[in-house]
C-alpha cells in the first residue's frame, strides 16, 4: 500500500482515536476511580515492587439498583424511538417529493430544508415555547381543532389546552429538530434510484402502491437506516429539548447526566451513566453497520 493511501486511511482513524476513543477512555477511567478531595486517585500504583490496581465498580452496580436511572434510560429510548418513527413518517414523503421533483428546483428545495440550520438551535427550541403556551397560535389551532380529547386519552397532555412541559411538547420539539436529518439521507438514496425499475414494475402490471412497497422502499432501505440512526442516536442523549419543552414525566438520561455532573458534583457517577449510555448507542450502530455490510455483499 502506498504511503499516500496509508495517510488517507490514517487521518480518519487518527481523528476517531483523538476525538472519540481518547475522551471515552478518560470518561471510563473517571467512572472507576476513587475521588480524593477534588482529585481522582490513580488506578495503578507501584509500591514495594508490587503493582496495585484499584477499580471502583460500585457506581455501575448502583445504576442497576436505582430505579431512577432505569426509568431515565427507558424514557430516553422510548422518546428516541417515537421521534425516529415520526420523523420517518413525515420525512419519507418529503424526501420522495424532492427526489421526484424537477431537477431544476431540487437545489431550492434543499436550501429550504437547510434554512432552519441558519438559526440557532436554542432559539428554535425556545420559539416552540411561545407557540405552545396558552395564547400561542399553535396552541390556539390545536384547541380549536378538537384534538385535545385524543391527546389527553393518549397521555400526551394532562388536560385540554395544557401543551407545554408535557410529552406532547417534547415530541413536537424533537421531531421538528431532527426531521431534516431523516430527510437528507432519504433524499440522497431516492434521488439516485433507477427510475427504469419503477417503469418495469408498472409495465408488469404492478399498481403504484405495490410498486412503492416492493421496489421503492426496499431500494431506499439504506437511506431509512441511515436517517433512523442519525435521529435515534442524538435523541437518546438529548438534554436541551427535554429541559426546555419537557416536564417532570419526561425525565431523560441527558438531564440525569447534568444533575450528576453539576448539581451533585459526582463525576464518577456521571461518568458511569455516560459510559452505559454510550454502550446503549453502540448496539444500534453495530446493527446498522452489519446491515450495511450485508447489503454491500448482496450487491456483489
PDB file of N, CA and C in Angstrom, residues 122-139 163-165 169 172-173 240-246:
ATOM      1  N   UNK A 122     -30.886  26.650  19.811  1.00  0.00           N
ATOM      2  CA  UNK A 122     -31.526  27.041  21.070  1.00  0.00           C
ATOM      3  C   UNK A 122     -32.685  27.993  20.833  1.00  0.00           C
ATOM      4  N   UNK A 123     -32.525  28.930  19.898  1.00  0.00           N
ATOM      5  CA  UNK A 123     -33.604  29.879  19.606  1.00  0.00           C
ATOM      6  C   UNK A 123     -34.807  29.168  18.992  1.00  0.00           C
ATOM      7  N   UNK A 124     -34.547  28.191  18.138  1.00  0.00           N
ATOM      8  CA  UNK A 124     -35.656  27.471  17.503  1.00  0.00           C
ATOM      9  C   UNK A 124     -36.440  26.667  18.532  1.00  0.00           C
ATOM     10  N   UNK A 125     -35.752  26.092  19.506  1.00  0.00           N
ATOM     11  CA  UNK A 125     -36.452  25.349  20.558  1.00  0.00           C
ATOM     12  C   UNK A 125     -37.231  26.314  21.454  1.00  0.00           C
ATOM     13  N   UNK A 126     -36.604  27.457  21.775  1.00  0.00           N
ATOM     14  CA  UNK A 126     -37.304  28.457  22.583  1.00  0.00           C
ATOM     15  C   UNK A 126     -38.566  28.950  21.874  1.00  0.00           C
ATOM     16  N   UNK A 127     -38.521  29.031  20.551  1.00  0.00           N
ATOM     17  CA  UNK A 127     -39.679  29.521  19.809  1.00  0.00           C
ATOM     18  C   UNK A 127     -40.901  28.647  20.035  1.00  0.00           C
ATOM     19  N   UNK A 128     -40.668  27.348  20.203  1.00  0.00           N
ATOM     20  CA  UNK A 128     -41.802  26.444  20.430  1.00  0.00           C
ATOM     21  C   UNK A 128     -42.474  26.702  21.773  1.00  0.00           C
ATOM     22  N   UNK A 129     -41.734  27.253  22.722  1.00  0.00           N
ATOM     23  CA  UNK A 129     -42.372  27.602  23.999  1.00  0.00           C
ATOM     24  C   UNK A 129     -43.430  28.672  23.776  1.00  0.00           C
ATOM     25  N   UNK A 130     -43.105  29.670  22.941  1.00  0.00           N
ATOM     26  CA  UNK A 130     -44.077  30.711  22.651  1.00  0.00           C
ATOM     27  C   UNK A 130     -45.228  30.228  21.797  1.00  0.00           C
ATOM     28  N   UNK A 131     -45.016  29.183  21.010  1.00  0.00           N
ATOM     29  CA  UNK A 131     -46.075  28.665  20.150  1.00  0.00           C
ATOM     30  C   UNK A 131     -47.048  27.768  20.900  1.00  0.00           C
ATOM     31  N   UNK A 132     -46.553  27.093  21.942  1.00  0.00           N
ATOM     32  CA  UNK A 132     -47.368  26.086  22.632  1.00  0.00           C
ATOM     33  C   UNK A 132     -48.003  26.581  23.925  1.00  0.00           C
ATOM     34  N   UNK A 133     -47.554  27.719  24.444  1.00  0.00           N
ATOM     35  CA  UNK A 133     -48.171  28.243  25.667  1.00  0.00           C
ATOM     36  C   UNK A 133     -49.567  28.752  25.342  1.00  0.00           C
ATOM     37  N   UNK A 134     -50.452  28.865  26.334  1.00  0.00           N
ATOM     38  CA  UNK A 134     -51.793  29.414  26.071  1.00  0.00           C
ATOM     39  C   UNK A 134     -51.700  30.786  25.415  1.00  0.00           C
ATOM     40  N   UNK A 135     -52.375  30.931  24.297  1.00  0.00           N
ATOM     41  CA  UNK A 135     -52.306  32.167  23.530  1.00  0.00           C
ATOM     42  C   UNK A 135     -51.420  32.071  22.315  1.00  0.00           C
ATOM     43  N   UNK A 136     -50.529  31.097  22.298  1.00  0.00           N
ATOM     44  CA  UNK A 136     -49.707  30.872  21.123  1.00  0.00           C
ATOM     45  C   UNK A 136     -50.553  30.340  19.978  1.00  0.00           C
ATOM     46  N   UNK A 137     -50.124  30.646  18.741  1.00  0.00           N
ATOM     47  CA  UNK A 137     -51.022  30.302  17.630  1.00  0.00           C
ATOM     48  C   UNK A 137     -51.111  28.798  17.414  1.00  0.00           C
ATOM     49  N   UNK A 138     -50.051  28.042  17.708  1.00  0.00           N
ATOM     50  CA  UNK A 138     -50.144  26.581  17.587  1.00  0.00           C
ATOM     51  C   UNK A 138     -51.112  26.037  18.628  1.00  0.00           C
ATOM     52  N   UNK A 139     -51.007  26.527  19.863  1.00  0.00           N
ATOM     53  CA  UNK A 139     -51.933  26.090  20.907  1.00  0.00           C
ATOM     54  C   UNK A 139     -53.367  26.478  20.558  1.00  0.00           C
ATOM     55  N   UNK A 163     -50.388  22.203  26.756  1.00  0.00           N
ATOM     56  CA  UNK A 163     -49.465  21.583  25.804  1.00  0.00           C
ATOM     57  C   UNK A 163     -48.004  21.672  26.225  1.00  0.00           C
ATOM     58  N   UNK A 164     -47.661  22.669  27.023  1.00  0.00           N
ATOM     59  CA  UNK A 164     -46.268  22.867  27.399  1.00  0.00           C
ATOM     60  C   UNK A 164     -45.870  21.957  28.561  1.00  0.00           C
ATOM     61  N   UNK A 165     -44.575  21.610  28.592  1.00  0.00           N
ATOM     62  CA  UNK A 165     -43.988  20.766  29.638  1.00  0.00           C
ATOM     63  C   UNK A 165     -44.720  19.428  29.740  1.00  0.00           C
ATOM     64  N   UNK A 169     -45.285  18.237  23.951  1.00  0.00           N
ATOM     65  CA  UNK A 169     -44.360  19.309  23.579  1.00  0.00           C
ATOM     66  C   UNK A 169     -42.952  18.767  23.360  1.00  0.00           C
ATOM     67  N   UNK A 172     -42.957  17.028  19.922  1.00  0.00           N
ATOM     68  CA  UNK A 172     -43.047  18.048  18.878  1.00  0.00           C
ATOM     69  C   UNK A 172     -41.684  18.699  18.651  1.00  0.00           C
ATOM     70  N   UNK A 173     -41.029  19.085  19.742  1.00  0.00           N
ATOM     71  CA  UNK A 173     -39.731  19.745  19.632  1.00  0.00           C
ATOM     72  C   UNK A 173     -38.664  18.844  19.041  1.00  0.00           C
ATOM     73  N   UNK A 240     -31.215  19.534  25.847  1.00  0.00           N
ATOM     74  CA  UNK A 240     -31.786  20.879  25.721  1.00  0.00           C
ATOM     75  C   UNK A 240     -33.298  20.815  25.531  1.00  0.00           C
ATOM     76  N   UNK A 241     -33.759  19.975  24.599  1.00  0.00           N
ATOM     77  CA  UNK A 241     -35.198  19.931  24.303  1.00  0.00           C
ATOM     78  C   UNK A 241     -35.997  19.412  25.495  1.00  0.00           C
ATOM     79  N   UNK A 242     -35.605  18.304  26.149  1.00  0.00           N
ATOM     80  CA  UNK A 242     -36.362  17.896  27.348  1.00  0.00           C
ATOM     81  C   UNK A 242     -36.336  18.945  28.451  1.00  0.00           C
ATOM     82  N   UNK A 243     -35.241  19.688  28.575  1.00  0.00           N
ATOM     83  CA  UNK A 243     -35.149  20.693  29.621  1.00  0.00           C
ATOM     84  C   UNK A 243     -36.083  21.871  29.349  1.00  0.00           C
ATOM     85  N   UNK A 244     -36.200  22.274  28.084  1.00  0.00           N
ATOM     86  CA  UNK A 244     -36.998  23.452  27.748  1.00  0.00           C
ATOM     87  C   UNK A 244     -38.460  23.127  27.482  1.00  0.00           C
ATOM     88  N   UNK A 245     -38.736  21.978  26.883  1.00  0.00           N
ATOM     89  CA  UNK A 245     -40.097  21.653  26.478  1.00  0.00           C
ATOM     90  C   UNK A 245     -40.711  20.496  27.265  1.00  0.00           C
ATOM     91  N   UNK A 246     -39.882  19.671  27.886  1.00  0.00           N
ATOM     92  CA  UNK A 246     -40.405  18.531  28.622  1.00  0.00           C
ATOM     93  C   UNK A 246     -40.826  18.901  30.034  1.00  0.00           C
TER      94      UNK A 246
END
